[in-house]
XYZ file of C-alpha atoms in Angstrom:
717
model
C -13.703 -61.769 -37.214
C -17.218 -59.937 -38.761
C -18.898 -60.240 -35.318
C -22.066 -59.653 -36.606
C -22.899 -61.461 -39.792
C -25.037 -64.019 -40.651
C -23.444 -67.552 -41.116
C -23.243 -68.740 -44.963
C -25.636 -71.006 -45.965
C -24.319 -74.446 -46.960
C -25.773 -76.338 -50.376
C -28.331 -78.690 -49.876
C -27.432 -82.323 -50.451
C -29.681 -83.427 -53.876
C -29.919 -86.786 -52.373
C -33.703 -87.405 -51.318
C -34.430 -86.731 -47.205
C -36.561 -89.741 -47.203
C -34.314 -92.196 -49.135
C -31.002 -91.085 -46.993
C -33.510 -91.970 -43.819
C -34.275 -95.557 -45.403
C -30.450 -95.706 -46.373
C -29.281 -94.783 -43.219
C -31.613 -96.875 -40.167
C -29.779 -100.011 -40.120
C -25.994 -97.581 -40.057
C -27.758 -96.060 -36.772
C -29.275 -98.839 -35.351
C -25.948 -100.223 -34.840
C -24.688 -96.781 -33.433
C -26.792 -97.132 -31.099
C -27.407 -101.316 -30.176
C -31.160 -101.430 -31.085
C -33.694 -99.597 -29.618
C -36.241 -97.452 -31.036
C -35.303 -93.991 -32.611
C -36.605 -90.688 -33.821
C -34.913 -88.686 -36.129
C -35.203 -84.647 -36.654
C -32.665 -83.538 -39.451
C -30.892 -86.029 -41.119
C -27.449 -85.239 -40.872
C -24.045 -87.694 -41.354
C -24.002 -88.909 -37.746
C -23.491 -92.370 -39.869
C -20.134 -90.791 -41.271
C -17.983 -92.505 -38.142
C -18.895 -95.310 -38.238
C -16.126 -98.180 -40.133
C -18.249 -99.533 -42.821
C -17.893 -97.898 -45.331
C -20.120 -99.356 -47.784
C -23.327 -98.776 -45.237
C -21.424 -94.588 -44.782
C -24.360 -92.559 -47.055
C -24.245 -88.949 -48.420
C -24.234 -86.307 -45.485
C -27.120 -83.672 -45.836
C -25.922 -81.331 -45.486
C -28.767 -78.766 -44.014
C -29.596 -75.006 -43.311
C -27.950 -74.063 -40.586
C -31.430 -72.790 -38.887
C -32.229 -76.912 -39.431
C -30.719 -77.788 -36.516
C -30.384 -82.255 -36.173
C -30.304 -84.453 -33.665
C -31.299 -88.021 -32.501
C -33.356 -89.420 -29.690
C -33.127 -92.950 -29.016
C -34.871 -95.070 -26.009
C -32.923 -98.505 -25.272
C -34.039 -101.389 -23.390
C -32.134 -99.966 -20.532
C -34.831 -97.817 -20.071
C -32.500 -95.226 -20.818
C -33.530 -92.200 -23.338
C -30.120 -90.971 -24.824
C -30.005 -87.180 -26.938
C -27.681 -86.409 -29.508
C -27.068 -82.739 -30.314
C -24.363 -80.453 -31.290
C -25.605 -77.745 -29.114
C -22.604 -77.648 -26.126
C -23.156 -76.536 -22.657
C -20.985 -72.785 -21.448
C -22.961 -72.494 -17.806
C -26.245 -71.471 -19.662
C -27.509 -74.991 -18.153
C -28.745 -76.431 -21.833
C -27.955 -79.863 -20.762
C -30.494 -79.674 -18.224
C -33.279 -77.513 -19.716
C -33.170 -79.914 -22.819
C -33.390 -82.680 -20.717
C -36.387 -81.026 -19.210
C -38.530 -80.833 -22.142
C -37.476 -84.843 -23.229
C -38.431 -85.620 -19.797
C -41.949 -83.524 -20.050
C -42.897 -85.520 -23.332
C -41.976 -89.298 -22.430
C -43.543 -88.694 -19.301
C -39.677 -89.810 -17.366
C -37.454 -88.014 -15.382
C -35.000 -85.677 -15.512
C -32.788 -88.641 -14.186
C -33.129 -90.772 -16.757
C -32.101 -88.736 -19.839
C -28.482 -88.683 -21.137
C -27.494 -85.319 -22.798
C -24.955 -86.238 -25.559
C -23.880 -82.916 -26.652
C -20.952 -81.421 -29.197
C -19.140 -84.296 -29.924
C -18.668 -84.332 -33.681
C -18.459 -88.145 -33.670
C -21.365 -89.027 -32.122
C -23.724 -86.163 -32.947
C -25.075 -84.799 -36.322
C -24.321 -81.483 -37.905
C -24.482 -78.317 -35.567
C -23.787 -74.489 -36.439
C -23.285 -73.364 -33.159
C -24.375 -72.800 -29.647
C -25.025 -68.806 -30.158
C -27.567 -66.451 -30.412
C -30.170 -67.371 -28.133
C -31.042 -70.033 -30.224
C -31.050 -73.556 -27.844
C -34.266 -72.650 -26.641
C -36.373 -71.525 -29.219
C -34.706 -73.997 -31.906
C -33.269 -76.948 -30.491
C -36.109 -76.840 -27.465
C -39.183 -77.565 -30.124
C -37.311 -79.730 -32.350
C -36.464 -81.885 -28.734
C -40.112 -81.915 -28.378
C -41.952 -83.015 -31.400
C -39.363 -86.026 -31.625
C -40.096 -86.972 -28.072
C -43.670 -86.684 -28.854
C -42.827 -88.949 -31.703
C -41.256 -91.423 -29.242
C -44.026 -91.172 -27.010
C -46.049 -92.198 -29.890
C -44.190 -94.922 -31.027
C -44.022 -96.571 -27.662
C -47.617 -96.207 -27.580
C -48.085 -97.584 -30.484
C -45.480 -100.890 -29.635
C -48.084 -101.025 -26.665
C -50.915 -101.461 -28.375
C -49.342 -104.142 -30.810
C -48.493 -105.980 -27.619
C -51.507 -105.993 -26.081
C -54.066 -106.260 -29.118
C -55.452 -102.873 -27.577
C -56.459 -99.316 -28.958
C -53.318 -96.817 -28.364
C -56.376 -94.264 -27.042
C -57.191 -96.887 -24.392
C -52.964 -96.339 -23.074
C -50.882 -93.594 -21.379
C -47.278 -93.244 -19.842
C -45.924 -92.374 -16.904
C -42.640 -92.927 -15.312
C -41.245 -94.321 -18.137
C -44.050 -97.420 -18.682
C -46.750 -97.776 -20.862
C -49.591 -98.265 -18.960
C -52.886 -100.351 -19.713
C -55.052 -99.099 -16.893
C -57.973 -101.741 -17.984
C -55.961 -104.666 -17.407
C -53.618 -102.729 -14.619
C -50.319 -104.241 -17.149
C -47.844 -102.155 -17.811
C -44.785 -102.627 -19.761
C -41.179 -100.214 -19.397
C -39.877 -98.528 -22.172
C -36.608 -100.759 -22.005
C -39.044 -103.375 -22.723
C -40.339 -102.191 -25.736
C -37.272 -101.321 -27.172
C -36.423 -104.615 -26.439
C -35.149 -106.699 -29.514
C -36.640 -103.567 -31.606
C -34.662 -101.870 -34.094
C -37.226 -99.178 -35.008
C -36.318 -95.952 -36.140
C -38.932 -93.036 -37.416
C -38.383 -89.226 -38.840
C -39.560 -86.469 -36.322
C -43.522 -86.534 -37.040
C -43.837 -82.954 -36.822
C -47.513 -83.232 -36.398
C -46.927 -84.677 -32.928
C -49.006 -83.451 -30.175
C -47.027 -81.735 -27.908
C -47.749 -81.124 -23.748
C -49.798 -78.238 -23.684
C -47.640 -75.664 -21.973
C -50.365 -75.537 -18.557
C -50.307 -78.815 -18.274
C -46.266 -79.061 -17.670
C -44.906 -81.233 -14.766
C -40.801 -81.184 -15.491
C -40.651 -78.554 -17.621
C -41.605 -75.023 -16.324
C -40.369 -76.227 -13.213
C -37.081 -75.652 -10.923
C -35.043 -79.247 -11.534
C -31.879 -78.590 -9.937
C -28.792 -78.186 -12.903
C -28.326 -82.515 -13.765
C -24.518 -82.723 -12.997
C -24.206 -79.420 -10.743
C -23.211 -81.894 -8.358
C -19.827 -83.032 -10.166
C -18.963 -79.249 -10.930
C -19.418 -77.931 -7.456
C -17.544 -81.137 -5.947
C -14.721 -80.963 -9.286
C -15.811 -84.328 -10.144
C -16.292 -82.394 -13.936
C -12.968 -82.405 -15.491
C -13.166 -79.644 -17.677
C -9.951 -79.436 -20.922
C -8.066 -77.072 -18.494
C -7.949 -80.475 -15.922
C -7.132 -83.399 -18.311
C -4.375 -85.723 -17.949
C -3.579 -88.666 -20.814
C -0.693 -90.728 -20.748
C 2.629 -89.410 -21.998
C 1.352 -85.968 -22.596
C 3.481 -83.088 -22.919
C 2.839 -79.494 -22.623
C 2.438 -76.601 -24.706
C 3.839 -72.904 -24.246
C 3.211 -70.923 -28.104
C 5.723 -68.016 -28.936
C 3.743 -65.036 -28.483
C 4.409 -61.464 -30.779
C 4.960 -58.456 -28.813
C 2.557 -55.996 -30.779
C -0.647 -56.930 -33.460
C 0.173 -57.478 -36.706
C 4.138 -58.509 -35.814
C 5.483 -60.995 -38.077
C 8.613 -63.247 -37.050
C 11.375 -61.779 -39.056
C 14.316 -64.463 -37.929
C 14.406 -66.856 -34.734
C 16.733 -69.232 -32.629
C 16.157 -71.868 -31.793
C 18.851 -74.033 -30.601
C 18.729 -73.143 -27.062
C 15.068 -74.234 -26.755
C 15.744 -77.687 -28.390
C 18.010 -78.382 -25.914
C 16.055 -78.691 -23.135
C 15.839 -82.075 -22.770
C 12.586 -83.608 -23.475
C 10.821 -80.775 -25.450
C 9.816 -80.466 -29.523
C 9.521 -77.175 -31.023
C 7.587 -76.082 -33.889
C 8.194 -73.198 -36.107
C 6.399 -72.821 -39.222
C 5.571 -69.307 -40.521
C 4.768 -66.665 -38.046
C 3.700 -70.151 -35.520
C 6.525 -70.943 -32.987
C 5.740 -73.657 -29.994
C 7.025 -75.867 -27.812
C 5.965 -79.214 -26.159
C 7.137 -80.726 -22.975
C 6.873 -82.986 -20.646
C 6.119 -80.897 -18.205
C 5.384 -76.907 -18.147
C 8.556 -75.467 -16.203
C 10.418 -77.036 -18.910
C 8.140 -75.763 -21.566
C 8.200 -72.327 -19.786
C 12.028 -73.083 -20.289
C 12.209 -73.982 -23.675
C 9.789 -70.731 -24.434
C 12.168 -68.430 -22.366
C 15.310 -69.437 -24.219
C 13.572 -68.504 -28.086
C 14.896 -65.552 -29.649
C 13.035 -64.103 -31.990
C 13.114 -60.828 -33.780
C 10.332 -59.241 -35.197
C 9.331 -56.448 -37.565
C 5.951 -54.273 -36.954
C 3.792 -51.603 -37.801
C 1.817 -48.929 -36.696
C -0.905 -49.543 -34.863
C -3.721 -47.103 -33.759
C -4.282 -47.063 -29.538
C -6.950 -46.623 -27.724
C -6.949 -42.765 -27.495
C -7.397 -42.480 -31.154
C -10.013 -45.456 -31.727
C -12.843 -43.863 -32.461
C -11.487 -41.095 -34.927
C -10.524 -44.079 -36.776
C -13.522 -45.748 -36.896
C -15.210 -43.173 -38.202
C -12.563 -42.398 -41.363
C -12.465 -45.880 -41.407
C -15.650 -46.927 -42.516
C -17.038 -48.655 -45.083
C -19.764 -47.389 -46.888
C -23.461 -49.643 -45.852
C -24.920 -51.844 -48.919
C -27.970 -50.399 -49.187
C -31.053 -52.560 -48.169
C -28.058 -54.586 -45.906
C -28.435 -55.427 -42.521
C -28.134 -53.220 -40.121
C -29.575 -50.803 -42.815
C -33.406 -49.297 -43.367
C -35.374 -46.243 -44.394
C -38.662 -45.043 -43.123
C -40.325 -42.044 -44.885
C -38.447 -39.092 -44.850
C -35.857 -36.815 -42.439
C -36.038 -33.872 -43.851
C -40.071 -33.853 -43.576
C -39.592 -35.253 -39.427
C -37.252 -33.326 -39.009
C -39.521 -29.732 -40.230
C -42.738 -31.167 -38.091
C -40.535 -32.022 -34.937
C -40.254 -29.124 -32.345
C -37.183 -29.864 -30.896
C -33.829 -31.478 -31.770
C -30.940 -33.719 -30.841
C -28.055 -34.630 -31.764
C -25.826 -36.733 -29.871
C -22.751 -39.454 -30.064
C -22.007 -41.906 -28.371
C -18.864 -43.841 -27.991
C -18.107 -48.150 -26.715
C -15.019 -49.515 -25.495
C -13.972 -52.269 -26.931
C -14.232 -54.784 -23.843
C -13.248 -58.530 -23.196
C -15.257 -61.283 -22.062
C -13.098 -62.174 -19.329
C -14.466 -65.888 -18.571
C -13.350 -68.159 -15.748
C -11.905 -70.788 -18.018
C -9.057 -69.694 -20.642
C -9.173 -71.225 -23.976
C -8.110 -74.698 -23.619
C -6.926 -77.824 -25.831
C -5.286 -81.272 -25.565
C -4.668 -83.038 -28.563
C -4.291 -86.321 -29.691
C -3.358 -87.821 -32.867
C -3.678 -91.941 -34.019
C -3.481 -93.878 -36.673
C -3.544 -90.183 -38.585
C -6.748 -89.200 -37.015
C -7.050 -86.097 -34.734
C -9.203 -86.582 -31.774
C -9.174 -82.695 -29.838
C -11.136 -81.849 -26.358
C -11.465 -78.152 -26.091
C -13.974 -75.349 -24.956
C -15.710 -73.932 -28.043
C -19.144 -72.823 -29.249
C -18.660 -74.083 -32.661
C -17.265 -78.190 -32.123
C -18.247 -78.090 -36.432
C -16.701 -75.051 -36.866
C -13.442 -76.368 -35.111
C -13.707 -79.183 -36.760
C -13.539 -77.943 -40.457
C -11.165 -75.010 -39.469
C -8.337 -78.285 -38.263
C -9.533 -80.438 -41.287
C -8.483 -77.631 -43.375
C -5.091 -76.643 -41.872
C -4.137 -80.422 -41.822
C -5.481 -81.272 -45.232
C -7.459 -84.012 -44.471
C -10.921 -85.085 -44.525
C -13.347 -83.612 -41.747
C -14.343 -87.342 -40.653
C -10.502 -87.715 -39.644
C -11.091 -85.015 -36.818
C -12.862 -85.424 -33.862
C -13.851 -82.547 -31.942
C -15.436 -83.115 -28.474
C -16.649 -80.798 -26.506
C -16.693 -80.903 -22.643
C -18.997 -78.441 -20.560
C -17.295 -75.633 -20.311
C -17.172 -73.274 -17.523
C -18.126 -69.726 -19.974
C -18.105 -68.405 -23.011
C -20.302 -65.410 -23.438
C -20.374 -64.859 -27.278
C -15.797 -65.229 -26.856
C -15.156 -68.897 -28.046
C -16.449 -69.628 -31.712
C -13.446 -70.220 -32.143
C -10.649 -72.432 -32.240
C -7.014 -70.608 -31.508
C -6.058 -73.062 -28.632
C -6.712 -76.090 -30.636
C -5.231 -75.347 -33.844
C -2.194 -74.846 -31.858
C -2.313 -77.699 -29.984
C -2.853 -79.769 -32.794
C 0.325 -78.146 -34.908
C 2.238 -79.415 -31.738
C 0.838 -82.757 -31.174
C 1.126 -83.815 -34.924
C 5.225 -82.864 -34.782
C 6.249 -84.336 -30.931
C 3.642 -87.652 -32.189
C 2.059 -87.452 -28.238
C -0.679 -85.791 -26.880
C -0.476 -82.395 -26.391
C -1.868 -79.762 -23.613
C -2.358 -76.092 -24.287
C -3.789 -74.016 -21.399
C -3.909 -70.207 -22.317
C -2.656 -68.135 -19.827
C -4.464 -65.224 -18.751
C -2.537 -62.370 -20.414
C -2.938 -64.383 -23.137
C -7.056 -64.692 -23.107
C -7.038 -61.134 -22.533
C -4.721 -60.203 -25.470
C -5.437 -63.423 -28.244
C -8.789 -63.698 -27.897
C -10.982 -61.586 -29.741
C -12.918 -58.405 -27.756
C -16.983 -56.961 -28.166
C -16.157 -54.286 -30.779
C -16.030 -50.647 -30.022
C -18.113 -47.820 -31.851
C -18.779 -44.921 -33.148
C -23.206 -43.997 -32.800
C -23.927 -40.812 -33.550
C -28.100 -39.751 -33.328
C -30.332 -37.274 -34.590
C -33.684 -37.689 -33.659
C -36.454 -34.752 -33.532
C -39.343 -34.317 -31.197
C -42.884 -32.831 -29.985
C -43.530 -30.600 -28.271
C -46.305 -33.723 -26.219
C -43.632 -36.113 -26.836
C -44.340 -36.987 -29.853
C -41.211 -38.566 -31.977
C -41.182 -37.461 -35.257
C -37.448 -37.882 -36.698
C -34.698 -40.417 -35.679
C -31.197 -40.712 -37.465
C -29.199 -43.974 -36.293
C -25.751 -43.990 -37.516
C -23.481 -47.412 -35.853
C -19.646 -47.577 -36.824
C -18.002 -51.322 -36.294
C -20.345 -51.997 -33.319
C -22.570 -54.326 -35.138
C -26.342 -53.868 -36.296
C -27.637 -56.247 -33.326
C -30.390 -54.109 -31.306
C -30.025 -51.074 -33.906
C -33.577 -51.362 -34.849
C -35.740 -48.706 -32.518
C -38.079 -50.259 -30.801
C -40.690 -47.393 -30.353
C -42.505 -45.673 -33.232
C -40.963 -43.662 -35.709
C -42.889 -42.481 -38.378
C -39.514 -40.934 -40.843
C -36.079 -42.507 -39.039
C -33.222 -43.306 -41.366
C -31.029 -46.387 -39.808
C -27.031 -47.340 -41.024
C -24.359 -49.626 -39.774
C -21.425 -48.791 -41.515
C -18.649 -51.790 -40.910
C -15.206 -50.700 -40.278
C -11.791 -53.264 -40.307
C -11.170 -53.417 -36.846
C -7.551 -53.188 -35.413
C -8.245 -55.158 -33.096
C -9.910 -58.561 -32.988
C -13.371 -58.267 -32.415
C -16.221 -60.979 -32.541
C -19.587 -62.397 -30.955
C -20.297 -60.798 -27.001
C -23.085 -61.227 -24.679
C -26.386 -59.803 -26.755
C -24.172 -58.877 -29.338
C -24.013 -55.259 -30.475
C -26.814 -54.441 -28.970
C -25.151 -53.355 -25.487
C -23.900 -50.661 -27.737
C -27.113 -50.087 -29.757
C -29.370 -50.495 -27.065
C -26.882 -48.402 -24.343
C -27.334 -45.258 -27.774
C -31.002 -45.351 -28.092
C -32.339 -45.667 -24.928
C -29.975 -42.746 -23.801
C -30.999 -40.723 -26.245
C -35.109 -41.787 -25.291
C -34.145 -40.014 -22.091
C -32.304 -37.167 -23.148
C -35.276 -36.262 -25.502
C -37.456 -37.207 -22.489
C -35.728 -34.560 -20.032
C -35.666 -32.477 -23.278
C -39.687 -32.562 -23.265
C -39.819 -32.136 -19.656
C -41.009 -35.456 -19.488
C -41.101 -38.592 -16.968
C -38.688 -40.894 -18.630
C -41.142 -43.464 -18.809
C -44.414 -42.157 -19.677
C -42.396 -40.323 -22.617
C -41.605 -44.201 -23.815
C -44.809 -45.859 -23.205
C -46.311 -43.145 -25.135
C -43.632 -43.823 -28.462
C -44.524 -47.893 -27.427
C -47.013 -50.038 -29.183
C -44.553 -53.354 -28.432
C -47.173 -54.640 -26.301
C -43.796 -57.119 -24.721
C -41.963 -54.732 -24.805
C -44.453 -52.130 -22.910
C -45.632 -55.100 -20.372
C -41.658 -55.200 -18.873
C -41.318 -51.574 -18.405
C -44.326 -51.552 -16.753
C -43.165 -54.275 -14.544
C -39.960 -53.315 -14.062
C -41.147 -49.890 -12.373
C -43.611 -51.421 -10.712
C -41.405 -53.443 -8.809
C -38.552 -50.695 -8.465
C -41.450 -48.593 -7.399
C -41.047 -46.272 -9.712
C -43.812 -43.715 -9.054
C -44.190 -44.130 -5.524
C -40.547 -43.083 -4.337
C -38.366 -40.414 -5.048
C -34.811 -40.463 -4.822
C -32.523 -38.904 -1.542
C -30.138 -36.327 -2.189
C -27.137 -37.396 -4.517
C -29.654 -40.255 -5.804
C -30.798 -40.877 -8.681
C -33.432 -43.235 -10.624
C -32.556 -44.410 -14.196
C -34.452 -46.660 -16.574
C -33.493 -48.513 -19.932
C -34.540 -51.822 -21.733
C -35.059 -53.265 -25.094
C -35.550 -56.421 -27.354
C -33.313 -58.797 -28.444
C -33.121 -62.339 -29.280
C -36.647 -62.981 -28.687
C -36.371 -61.418 -25.024
C -38.204 -58.490 -23.415
C -36.178 -56.632 -20.890
C -36.216 -53.365 -18.541
C -33.780 -52.680 -15.860
C -34.685 -49.377 -13.499
C -31.438 -48.266 -10.867
C -30.546 -46.642 -8.137
C -27.288 -44.580 -7.967
C -25.830 -42.887 -5.084
C -22.671 -39.961 -6.106
C -20.499 -38.616 -3.372
C -20.167 -35.333 -4.560
C -16.343 -35.311 -3.266
C -15.221 -37.787 -4.475
C -18.054 -38.327 -7.401
C -17.561 -42.009 -6.649
C -20.569 -43.652 -8.394
C -22.785 -46.591 -6.448
C -25.219 -48.803 -7.796
C -27.365 -48.967 -4.887
C -30.319 -51.337 -6.035
C -31.428 -53.435 -10.084
C -34.796 -54.553 -10.724
C -34.977 -56.301 -14.144
C -38.085 -57.414 -16.018
C -37.519 -60.453 -18.811
C -39.673 -61.985 -20.239
C -39.602 -65.069 -22.670
C -42.454 -66.723 -23.404
C -42.494 -69.982 -21.684
C -40.287 -70.499 -18.743
C -38.580 -73.759 -18.578
C -37.071 -73.940 -15.569
C -37.117 -70.559 -13.570
C -34.379 -71.215 -11.552
C -32.061 -71.042 -14.265
C -33.550 -67.803 -15.449
C -32.812 -66.142 -12.907
C -29.597 -67.468 -12.941
C -29.279 -65.794 -16.679
C -30.631 -63.057 -16.149
C -28.471 -62.182 -12.387
C -25.147 -63.359 -14.720
C -26.482 -61.002 -17.400
C -26.521 -57.771 -14.803
C -23.989 -58.677 -13.081
C -21.539 -58.995 -16.666
C -23.566 -55.856 -17.904
C -22.752 -53.900 -14.381
C -19.006 -53.912 -15.219
C -19.336 -52.954 -18.365
C -21.230 -50.363 -18.028
C -18.928 -49.050 -14.982
C -15.299 -49.770 -15.232
C -15.108 -52.336 -18.203
C -12.789 -50.898 -21.519
C -9.236 -52.626 -22.856
C -6.682 -50.263 -22.771
C -4.017 -50.376 -26.081
C -1.037 -48.698 -27.272
C 1.168 -49.029 -30.633
C -0.746 -52.785 -31.053
C 0.034 -54.267 -27.193
C -2.416 -55.003 -24.452
C -2.121 -52.328 -21.518
C -4.013 -54.448 -18.704
C -4.046 -57.878 -20.019
C -4.762 -59.154 -15.562
C -7.590 -58.654 -13.526
C -5.668 -56.879 -11.593
C -5.377 -54.103 -14.182
C -8.817 -55.035 -16.513
C -11.752 -53.756 -13.649
C -14.549 -55.870 -13.750
C -17.240 -56.106 -11.082
C -16.600 -57.153 -7.883
C -18.163 -57.999 -4.964
C -18.325 -54.474 -3.343
C -19.740 -52.716 -6.321
C -22.662 -55.442 -6.666
C -25.954 -53.472 -5.873
C -29.042 -55.017 -4.377
C -31.078 -56.831 -7.475
C -34.440 -57.706 -7.875
C -35.338 -59.615 -10.819
C -38.927 -59.860 -12.263
C -40.007 -62.965 -14.268
C -43.275 -62.646 -16.759
C -43.899 -65.853 -17.856
C -45.729 -66.397 -21.167
C -47.376 -69.642 -21.061
C -49.174 -68.576 -24.502
C -45.962 -67.870 -26.180
C -42.546 -70.295 -27.295
C -39.858 -70.333 -24.711
C -37.123 -68.087 -26.564
C -33.365 -67.849 -25.039
C -32.257 -65.804 -22.196
C -28.554 -65.730 -21.923
C -28.092 -62.527 -24.308
C -31.197 -60.054 -23.577
C -31.106 -59.455 -20.065
C -28.055 -57.431 -19.773
C -29.031 -54.879 -22.690
C -30.708 -52.442 -19.857
C -28.371 -52.065 -17.422
C -25.929 -49.622 -18.942
C -28.302 -47.133 -19.578
C -30.304 -47.696 -17.237
C -27.315 -46.951 -14.897
C -26.484 -43.875 -16.841
C -29.842 -42.155 -16.668
C -29.931 -42.635 -12.998
C -26.448 -40.967 -12.968
C -27.900 -38.526 -15.339
C -31.011 -37.722 -12.597
C -28.788 -37.339 -9.755
C -25.734 -35.326 -11.287
C -27.256 -33.603 -14.452
C -24.934 -35.415 -16.207
C -25.383 -37.149 -19.381
C -22.958 -39.321 -19.862
C -22.156 -40.614 -23.392
C -19.280 -42.952 -23.187
C -18.925 -46.550 -22.413
C -17.606 -47.485 -19.465
C -19.541 -44.370 -17.930
C -17.439 -44.035 -14.806
C -14.092 -45.588 -14.741
C -12.420 -43.273 -12.716
C -15.581 -41.488 -10.704
C -17.877 -38.810 -12.713
C -15.834 -35.689 -11.811
C -13.165 -37.095 -14.285
C -16.013 -38.220 -16.622
C -16.982 -34.351 -16.201
C -13.937 -33.164 -17.352
């Protein structure tokens, strides 16, 4: 999987949007049962209606133009239809907040229909921190358009000017006559559909009363009481339980297989298609028994191991495409290096790490009348729908993917492996089938954050002015690869590699690797010219938003006011990704006898424009810090001969309660700027801040992630 490339751009339909809008009006209101509706990208929400003669051709749109619908019914309920999904980042709440703000209603009167391919318009997926900056503004405009429609209907009813009316608490109020009409009353008997008005007046950020506040998670009670049904909790009548025969190593192919004993287990269905072998049984015990009875023979091929992965990545790198993503050139490196008083060359190594979600992949598949319905936790319901349609050679309208709110993903659930496996077995069994991956399967057969080799050569004047910057990334990816610092002469290149392990998106993508290397190099350059690390950064940094978070983190941390004690050190790191700006300060303590490293405290400043929900933003930042802590200190996928050697939580070291430092979060609320996402950027400053703190405490400048999986003494050797 090429984890960091842009999605392919689909071709636009030649159908005129306005013509399609007129044709689709009757179908959409039929789907919703009348009322007031606003569309803000015409899509194939009508393709699933039973009246074939009323179905219009879908308008395929650019992925950036995320579509959706907003509907107000006679019951006073506002329903939003969006292809975005909830994977723990709380967009179900924050998107409801911006709609409630524009419509002057309670968040609890907003019903969010998300991630159901039969009900919502096409959406490329929930990734890249796009939901808040892309979907949020569209929903605001849709709600503002609906607000105007409500005022118009009320003005017609009362025969007054719209300007004399206002909205409050789900009603249109006539202040002159003290009359009021609820939204439901205005919607009753109405069939009104309008395209979004791009010039609809939005509520200024300074006037927000719902957005901008810490509204509790809308379905939080269901989550904490266990009422919410995750896919792994689902039970359908007559449902079978599935298990899959896994190869002994990556790249292994099935030479032969004996299935008679498995088929002899009562109630078991066995499917063998090429290298795929799976079983489905009335209960998990029978499924496990059938799986154990299978006798396979495998062909294996030579695979690189962890001990040689960095050499492998360098030797197998592709030539970067000139002008391609992740490749840029400015000035002359030769000139820049000649102008430098001192130069520094470093090589950084980044291990593969796992996403380690609490909820492993799971899917429930059901075939009825040649239509497949699939429940699964995925960030890309329409992508999974497309994969399933291609696999079974059926039209996409015959595949419905439903994504119940899922516990976590961290960029790790773009794909639908469990969905495809469950669907194969359900088709053969002609019964619904549930497949839940084990923890070992999740650690082995899901994809990883890419490993990488990063080579940096830089030059600096005696006064701390950067003169040259050469940066080569092998395999990790291009996200965050550009230095935010002012350097007159630079060359930056991303070198793709055909990875031996399956790799893909991760929280922050490759910026966790690139910014680690950038910020480590900046710290080492500061040491080279005897400058304070913060002062050195600020001297070479013009971006005001990044300067602001560095200064805010340092102030809250007490960077210039206190000094670390013996065997302790302070470090700083930061960067920008997906429209978010972050900086982290760290204090570490090192046990001189054992080499154990303890992170004592972390202070992170973060800015992502106007804040929609402060408490949920805190949660996102906190989660990123904790995940970044594990990736900085311990996490690494160990593998040899095509086998994962640490596929369980007892073997794969994540951050634990005992590792938690004191954490302080500083939010910079920029009400003058559009809201951006916060799910990814806060992670990027954690690892370099810790690394630089270790360097300050012990004089050891580590260049590999994870930093100290076995303590600092091992890292020194």
